[in-house]
Every structure is written in structure tokens, then in C-alpha cells.
Amino acid sequence: MIEVGHLLGLLGEFVLVALYTLSNSHFETILRCFSDLEIR
């Protein structure tokens, strides 16, 4: 049987990576929007 602590650790790591990826993609999108506004 898998230890609950180990499972929680893996889950927490996955969530952190997912949040990091999401925030990075949103950050790039926001930067693109700002650069588009400045160019016009």
C-alpha cells in the first residue's frame, strides 16, 4: 500500500507545477496584450 504522505507530496508537487505553468502562460498573454496596446 502506498503511503498517504508520499501520495500527498506527489499531488502537491503536481499542483505547484500546474499553477506555475498556468501563471506563466497568463503572464505571457498579459504581456502580449500590453505590447499590442502600446504599438497601436
mmCIF file with all atom_site columns, N, CA and C in Angstrom:
data_model
loop_
_atom_site.group_PDB
_atom_site.id
_atom_site.type_symbol
_atom_site.label_atom_id
_atom_site.label_alt_id
_atom_site.label_comp_id
_atom_site.label_asym_id
_atom_site.label_entity_id
_atom_site.label_seq_id
_atom_site.pdbx_PDB_ins_code
_atom_site.Cartn_x
_atom_site.Cartn_y
_atom_site.Cartn_z
_atom_site.occupancy
_atom_site.B_iso_or_equiv
_atom_site.pdbx_formal_charge
_atom_site.auth_seq_id
_atom_site.auth_comp_id
_atom_site.auth_asym_id
_atom_site.auth_atom_id
_atom_site.pdbx_PDB_model_num
ATOM 1   N N  . MET A 1 1  ? 0.833  -1.209 0.000   1.00 0.00 ? 1  MET A N  1
ATOM 2   C CA . MET A 1 1  ? 0.000  0.000  0.000   1.00 0.00 ? 1  MET A CA 1
ATOM 3   C C  . MET A 1 1  ? 0.870  1.262  0.000   1.00 0.00 ? 1  MET A C  1
ATOM 4   N N  . ILE A 1 2  ? 0.464  2.242  -0.792  1.00 0.00 ? 2  ILE A N  1
ATOM 5   C CA . ILE A 1 2  ? 1.231  3.487  -0.894  1.00 0.00 ? 2  ILE A CA 1
ATOM 6   C C  . ILE A 1 2  ? 0.986  4.357  0.338   1.00 0.00 ? 2  ILE A C  1
ATOM 7   N N  . GLU A 1 3  ? 2.050  4.982  0.836   1.00 0.00 ? 3  GLU A N  1
ATOM 8   C CA . GLU A 1 3  ? 1.908  5.866  1.993   1.00 0.00 ? 3  GLU A CA 1
ATOM 9   C C  . GLU A 1 3  ? 1.130  7.121  1.602   1.00 0.00 ? 3  GLU A C  1
ATOM 10  N N  . VAL A 1 4  ? 0.248  7.556  2.502   1.00 0.00 ? 4  VAL A N  1
ATOM 11  C CA . VAL A 1 4  ? -0.576 8.738  2.222   1.00 0.00 ? 4  VAL A CA 1
ATOM 12  C C  . VAL A 1 4  ? 0.293  9.985  2.090   1.00 0.00 ? 4  VAL A C  1
ATOM 13  N N  . GLY A 1 5  ? 1.322  10.085 2.930   1.00 0.00 ? 5  GLY A N  1
ATOM 14  C CA . GLY A 1 5  ? 2.210  11.252 2.880   1.00 0.00 ? 5  GLY A CA 1
ATOM 15  C C  . GLY A 1 5  ? 2.911  11.357 1.536   1.00 0.00 ? 5  GLY A C  1
ATOM 16  N N  . HIS A 1 6  ? 3.378  10.218 1.024   1.00 0.00 ? 6  HIS A N  1
ATOM 17  C CA . HIS A 1 6  ? 4.064  10.207 -0.268  1.00 0.00 ? 6  HIS A CA 1
ATOM 18  C C  . HIS A 1 6  ? 3.107  10.638 -1.375  1.00 0.00 ? 6  HIS A C  1
ATOM 19  N N  . LEU A 1 7  ? 1.867  10.121 -1.305  1.00 0.00 ? 7  LEU A N  1
ATOM 20  C CA . LEU A 1 7  ? 0.858  10.453 -2.307  1.00 0.00 ? 7  LEU A CA 1
ATOM 21  C C  . LEU A 1 7  ? 0.539  11.943 -2.269  1.00 0.00 ? 7  LEU A C  1
ATOM 22  N N  . LEU A 1 8  ? 0.388  12.486 -1.054  1.00 0.00 ? 8  LEU A N  1
ATOM 23  C CA . LEU A 1 8  ? 0.104  13.920 -0.902  1.00 0.00 ? 8  LEU A CA 1
ATOM 24  C C  . LEU A 1 8  ? 1.261  14.756 -1.430  1.00 0.00 ? 8  LEU A C  1
ATOM 25  N N  . GLY A 1 9  ? 2.486  14.282 -1.204  1.00 0.00 ? 9  GLY A N  1
ATOM 26  C CA . GLY A 1 9  ? 3.658  15.003 -1.689  1.00 0.00 ? 9  GLY A CA 1
ATOM 27  C C  . GLY A 1 9  ? 3.659  15.087 -3.208  1.00 0.00 ? 9  GLY A C  1
ATOM 28  N N  . LEU A 1 10 ? 3.366  13.961 -3.864  1.00 0.00 ? 10 LEU A N  1
ATOM 29  C CA . LEU A 1 10 ? 3.309  13.943 -5.324  1.00 0.00 ? 10 LEU A CA 1
ATOM 30  C C  . LEU A 1 10 ? 2.202  14.857 -5.833  1.00 0.00 ? 10 LEU A C  1
ATOM 31  N N  . LEU A 1 11 ? 1.040  14.800 -5.171  1.00 0.00 ? 11 LEU A N  1
ATOM 32  C CA . LEU A 1 11 ? -0.095 15.624 -5.576  1.00 0.00 ? 11 LEU A CA 1
ATOM 33  C C  . LEU A 1 11 ? 0.237  17.106 -5.421  1.00 0.00 ? 11 LEU A C  1
ATOM 34  N N  . GLY A 1 12 ? 0.864  17.463 -4.297  1.00 0.00 ? 12 GLY A N  1
ATOM 35  C CA . GLY A 1 12 ? 1.239  18.857 -4.059  1.00 0.00 ? 12 GLY A CA 1
ATOM 36  C C  . GLY A 1 12 ? 2.220  19.345 -5.110  1.00 0.00 ? 12 GLY A C  1
ATOM 37  N N  . GLU A 1 13 ? 3.182  18.489 -5.460  1.00 0.00 ? 13 GLU A N  1
ATOM 38  C CA . GLU A 1 13 ? 4.176  18.853 -6.466  1.00 0.00 ? 13 GLU A CA 1
ATOM 39  C C  . GLU A 1 13 ? 3.496  19.088 -7.811  1.00 0.00 ? 13 GLU A C  1
ATOM 40  N N  . PHE A 1 14 ? 2.560  18.197 -8.165  1.00 0.00 ? 14 PHE A N  1
ATOM 41  C CA . PHE A 1 14 ? 1.835  18.316 -9.434  1.00 0.00 ? 14 PHE A CA 1
ATOM 42  C C  . PHE A 1 14 ? 1.046  19.619 -9.479  1.00 0.00 ? 14 PHE A C  1
ATOM 43  N N  . VAL A 1 15 ? 0.365  19.943 -8.363  1.00 0.00 ? 15 VAL A N  1
ATOM 44  C CA . VAL A 1 15 ? -0.434 21.172 -8.302  1.00 0.00 ? 15 VAL A CA 1
ATOM 45  C C  . VAL A 1 15 ? 0.461  22.397 -8.454  1.00 0.00 ? 15 VAL A C  1
ATOM 46  N N  . LEU A 1 16 ? 1.625  22.377 -7.794  1.00 0.00 ? 16 LEU A N  1
ATOM 47  C CA . LEU A 1 16 ? 2.550  23.510 -7.884  1.00 0.00 ? 16 LEU A CA 1
ATOM 48  C C  . LEU A 1 16 ? 3.014  23.710 -9.322  1.00 0.00 ? 16 LEU A C  1
ATOM 49  N N  . VAL A 1 17 ? 3.378  22.613 -9.989  1.00 0.00 ? 17 VAL A N  1
ATOM 50  C CA . VAL A 1 17 ? 3.835  22.703 -11.380 1.00 0.00 ? 17 VAL A CA 1
ATOM 51  C C  . VAL A 1 17 ? 2.716  23.226 -12.274 1.00 0.00 ? 17 VAL A C  1
ATOM 52  N N  . ALA A 1 18 ? 1.483  22.731 -12.054 1.00 0.00 ? 18 ALA A N  1
ATOM 53  C CA . ALA A 1 18 ? 0.342  23.170 -12.858 1.00 0.00 ? 18 ALA A CA 1
ATOM 54  C C  . ALA A 1 18 ? 0.088  24.657 -12.654 1.00 0.00 ? 18 ALA A C  1
ATOM 55  N N  . LEU A 1 19 ? 0.107  25.113 -11.398 1.00 0.00 ? 19 LEU A N  1
ATOM 56  C CA . LEU A 1 19 ? -0.123 26.530 -11.103 1.00 0.00 ? 19 LEU A CA 1
ATOM 57  C C  . LEU A 1 19 ? 0.974  27.386 -11.724 1.00 0.00 ? 19 LEU A C  1
ATOM 58  N N  . TYR A 1 20 ? 2.235  26.922 -11.628 1.00 0.00 ? 20 TYR A N  1
ATOM 59  C CA . TYR A 1 20 ? 3.370  27.655 -12.187 1.00 0.00 ? 20 TYR A CA 1
ATOM 60  C C  . TYR A 1 20 ? 3.223  27.797 -13.698 1.00 0.00 ? 20 TYR A C  1
ATOM 61  N N  . THR A 1 21 ? 2.839  26.699 -14.366 1.00 0.00 ? 21 THR A N  1
ATOM 62  C CA . THR A 1 21 ? 2.650  26.727 -15.820 1.00 0.00 ? 21 THR A CA 1
ATOM 63  C C  . THR A 1 21 ? 1.521  27.670 -16.197 1.00 0.00 ? 21 THR A C  1
ATOM 64  N N  . LEU A 1 22 ? 0.402  27.602 -15.456 1.00 0.00 ? 22 LEU A N  1
ATOM 65  C CA . LEU A 1 22 ? -0.746 28.466 -15.741 1.00 0.00 ? 22 LEU A CA 1
ATOM 66  C C  . LEU A 1 22 ? -0.377 29.931 -15.566 1.00 0.00 ? 22 LEU A C  1
ATOM 67  N N  . SER A 1 23 ? 0.292  30.270 -14.457 1.00 0.00 ? 23 SER A N  1
ATOM 68  C CA . SER A 1 23 ? 0.642  31.663 -14.198 1.00 0.00 ? 23 SER A CA 1
ATOM 69  C C  . SER A 1 23 ? 1.608  32.167 -15.267 1.00 0.00 ? 23 SER A C  1
ATOM 70  N N  . ASN A 1 24 ? 2.534  31.320 -15.716 1.00 0.00 ? 24 ASN A N  1
ATOM 71  C CA . ASN A 1 24 ? 3.479  31.720 -16.757 1.00 0.00 ? 24 ASN A CA 1
ATOM 72  C C  . ASN A 1 24 ? 2.757  32.011 -18.063 1.00 0.00 ? 24 ASN A C  1
ATOM 73  N N  . SER A 1 25 ? 1.824  31.148 -18.472 1.00 0.00 ? 25 SER A N  1
ATOM 74  C CA . SER A 1 25 ? 1.112  31.351 -19.729 1.00 0.00 ? 25 SER A CA 1
ATOM 75  C C  . SER A 1 25 ? 0.238  32.598 -19.641 1.00 0.00 ? 25 SER A C  1
ATOM 76  N N  . HIS A 1 26 ? -0.411 32.817 -18.481 1.00 0.00 ? 26 HIS A N  1
ATOM 77  C CA . HIS A 1 26 ? -1.235 34.016 -18.315 1.00 0.00 ? 26 HIS A CA 1
ATOM 78  C C  . HIS A 1 26 ? -0.356 35.257 -18.363 1.00 0.00 ? 26 HIS A C  1
ATOM 79  N N  . PHE A 1 27 ? 0.831  35.193 -17.748 1.00 0.00 ? 27 PHE A N  1
ATOM 80  C CA . PHE A 1 27 ? 1.754  36.323 -17.721 1.00 0.00 ? 27 PHE A CA 1
ATOM 81  C C  . PHE A 1 27 ? 2.158  36.699 -19.145 1.00 0.00 ? 27 PHE A C  1
ATOM 82  N N  . GLU A 1 28 ? 2.468  35.693 -19.974 1.00 0.00 ? 28 GLU A N  1
ATOM 83  C CA . GLU A 1 28 ? 2.852  35.950 -21.366 1.00 0.00 ? 28 GLU A CA 1
ATOM 84  C C  . GLU A 1 28 ? 1.698  36.578 -22.125 1.00 0.00 ? 28 GLU A C  1
ATOM 85  N N  . THR A 1 29 ? 0.477  36.087 -21.900 1.00 0.00 ? 29 THR A N  1
ATOM 86  C CA . THR A 1 29 ? -0.699 36.627 -22.586 1.00 0.00 ? 29 THR A CA 1
ATOM 87  C C  . THR A 1 29 ? -0.910 38.084 -22.209 1.00 0.00 ? 29 THR A C  1
ATOM 88  N N  . ILE A 1 30 ? -0.778 38.397 -20.913 1.00 0.00 ? 30 ILE A N  1
ATOM 89  C CA . ILE A 1 30 ? -0.955 39.777 -20.448 1.00 0.00 ? 30 ILE A CA 1
ATOM 90  C C  . ILE A 1 30 ? 0.115  40.671 -21.070 1.00 0.00 ? 30 ILE A C  1
ATOM 91  N N  . LEU A 1 31 ? 1.359  40.179 -21.130 1.00 0.00 ? 31 LEU A N  1
ATOM 92  C CA . LEU A 1 31 ? 2.438  40.969 -21.725 1.00 0.00 ? 31 LEU A CA 1
ATOM 93  C C  . LEU A 1 31 ? 2.139  41.248 -23.192 1.00 0.00 ? 31 LEU A C  1
ATOM 94  N N  . ARG A 1 32 ? 1.625  40.249 -23.921 1.00 0.00 ? 32 ARG A N  1
ATOM 95  C CA . ARG A 1 32 ? 1.299  40.435 -25.335 1.00 0.00 ? 32 ARG A CA 1
ATOM 96  C C  . ARG A 1 32 ? 0.214  41.484 -25.490 1.00 0.00 ? 32 ARG A C  1
ATOM 97  N N  . CYS A 1 33 ? -0.808 41.438 -24.613 1.00 0.00 ? 33 CYS A N  1
ATOM 98  C CA . CYS A 1 33 ? -1.900 42.412 -24.683 1.00 0.00 ? 33 CYS A CA 1
ATOM 99  C C  . CYS A 1 33 ? -1.353 43.818 -24.481 1.00 0.00 ? 33 CYS A C  1
ATOM 100 N N  . PHE A 1 34 ? -0.468 43.993 -23.497 1.00 0.00 ? 34 PHE A N  1
ATOM 101 C CA . PHE A 1 34 ? 0.097  45.309 -23.222 1.00 0.00 ? 34 PHE A CA 1
ATOM 102 C C  . PHE A 1 34 ? 0.932  45.795 -24.405 1.00 0.00 ? 34 PHE A C  1
ATOM 103 N N  . SER A 1 35 ? 1.750  44.914 -24.990 1.00 0.00 ? 35 SER A N  1
ATOM 104 C CA . SER A 1 35 ? 2.596  45.321 -26.115 1.00 0.00 ? 35 SER A CA 1
ATOM 105 C C  . SER A 1 35 ? 1.729  45.677 -27.321 1.00 0.00 ? 35 SER A C  1
ATOM 106 N N  . ASP A 1 36 ? 0.620  44.956 -27.522 1.00 0.00 ? 36 ASP A N  1
ATOM 107 C CA . ASP A 1 36 ? -0.296 45.276 -28.618 1.00 0.00 ? 36 ASP A CA 1
ATOM 108 C C  . ASP A 1 36 ? -0.896 46.659 -28.410 1.00 0.00 ? 36 ASP A C  1
ATOM 109 N N  . LEU A 1 37 ? -1.269 46.981 -27.175 1.00 0.00 ? 37 LEU A N  1
ATOM 110 C CA . LEU A 1 37 ? -1.861 48.287 -26.877 1.00 0.00 ? 37 LEU A CA 1
ATOM 111 C C  . LEU A 1 37 ? -0.842 49.398 -27.112 1.00 0.00 ? 37 LEU A C  1
ATOM 112 N N  . GLU A 1 38 ? 0.412  49.157 -26.727 1.00 0.00 ? 38 GLU A N  1
ATOM 113 C CA . GLU A 1 38 ? 1.443  50.185 -26.890 1.00 0.00 ? 38 GLU A CA 1
ATOM 114 C C  . GLU A 1 38 ? 1.741  50.443 -28.360 1.00 0.00 ? 38 GLU A C  1
ATOM 115 N N  . ILE A 1 39 ? 1.714  49.386 -29.183 1.00 0.00 ? 39 ILE A N  1
ATOM 116 C CA . ILE A 1 39 ? 2.048  49.533 -30.604 1.00 0.00 ? 39 ILE A CA 1
ATOM 117 C C  . ILE A 1 39 ? 0.988  50.369 -31.319 1.00 0.00 ? 39 ILE A C  1
ATOM 118 N N  . ARG A 1 40 ? -0.294 50.166 -30.973 1.00 0.00 ? 40 ARG A N  1
ATOM 119 C CA . ARG A 1 40 ? -1.361 50.890 -31.668 1.00 0.00 ? 40 ARG A CA 1
ATOM 120 C C  . ARG A 1 40 ? -1.370 52.371 -31.346 1.00 0.00 ? 40 ARG A C  1
#
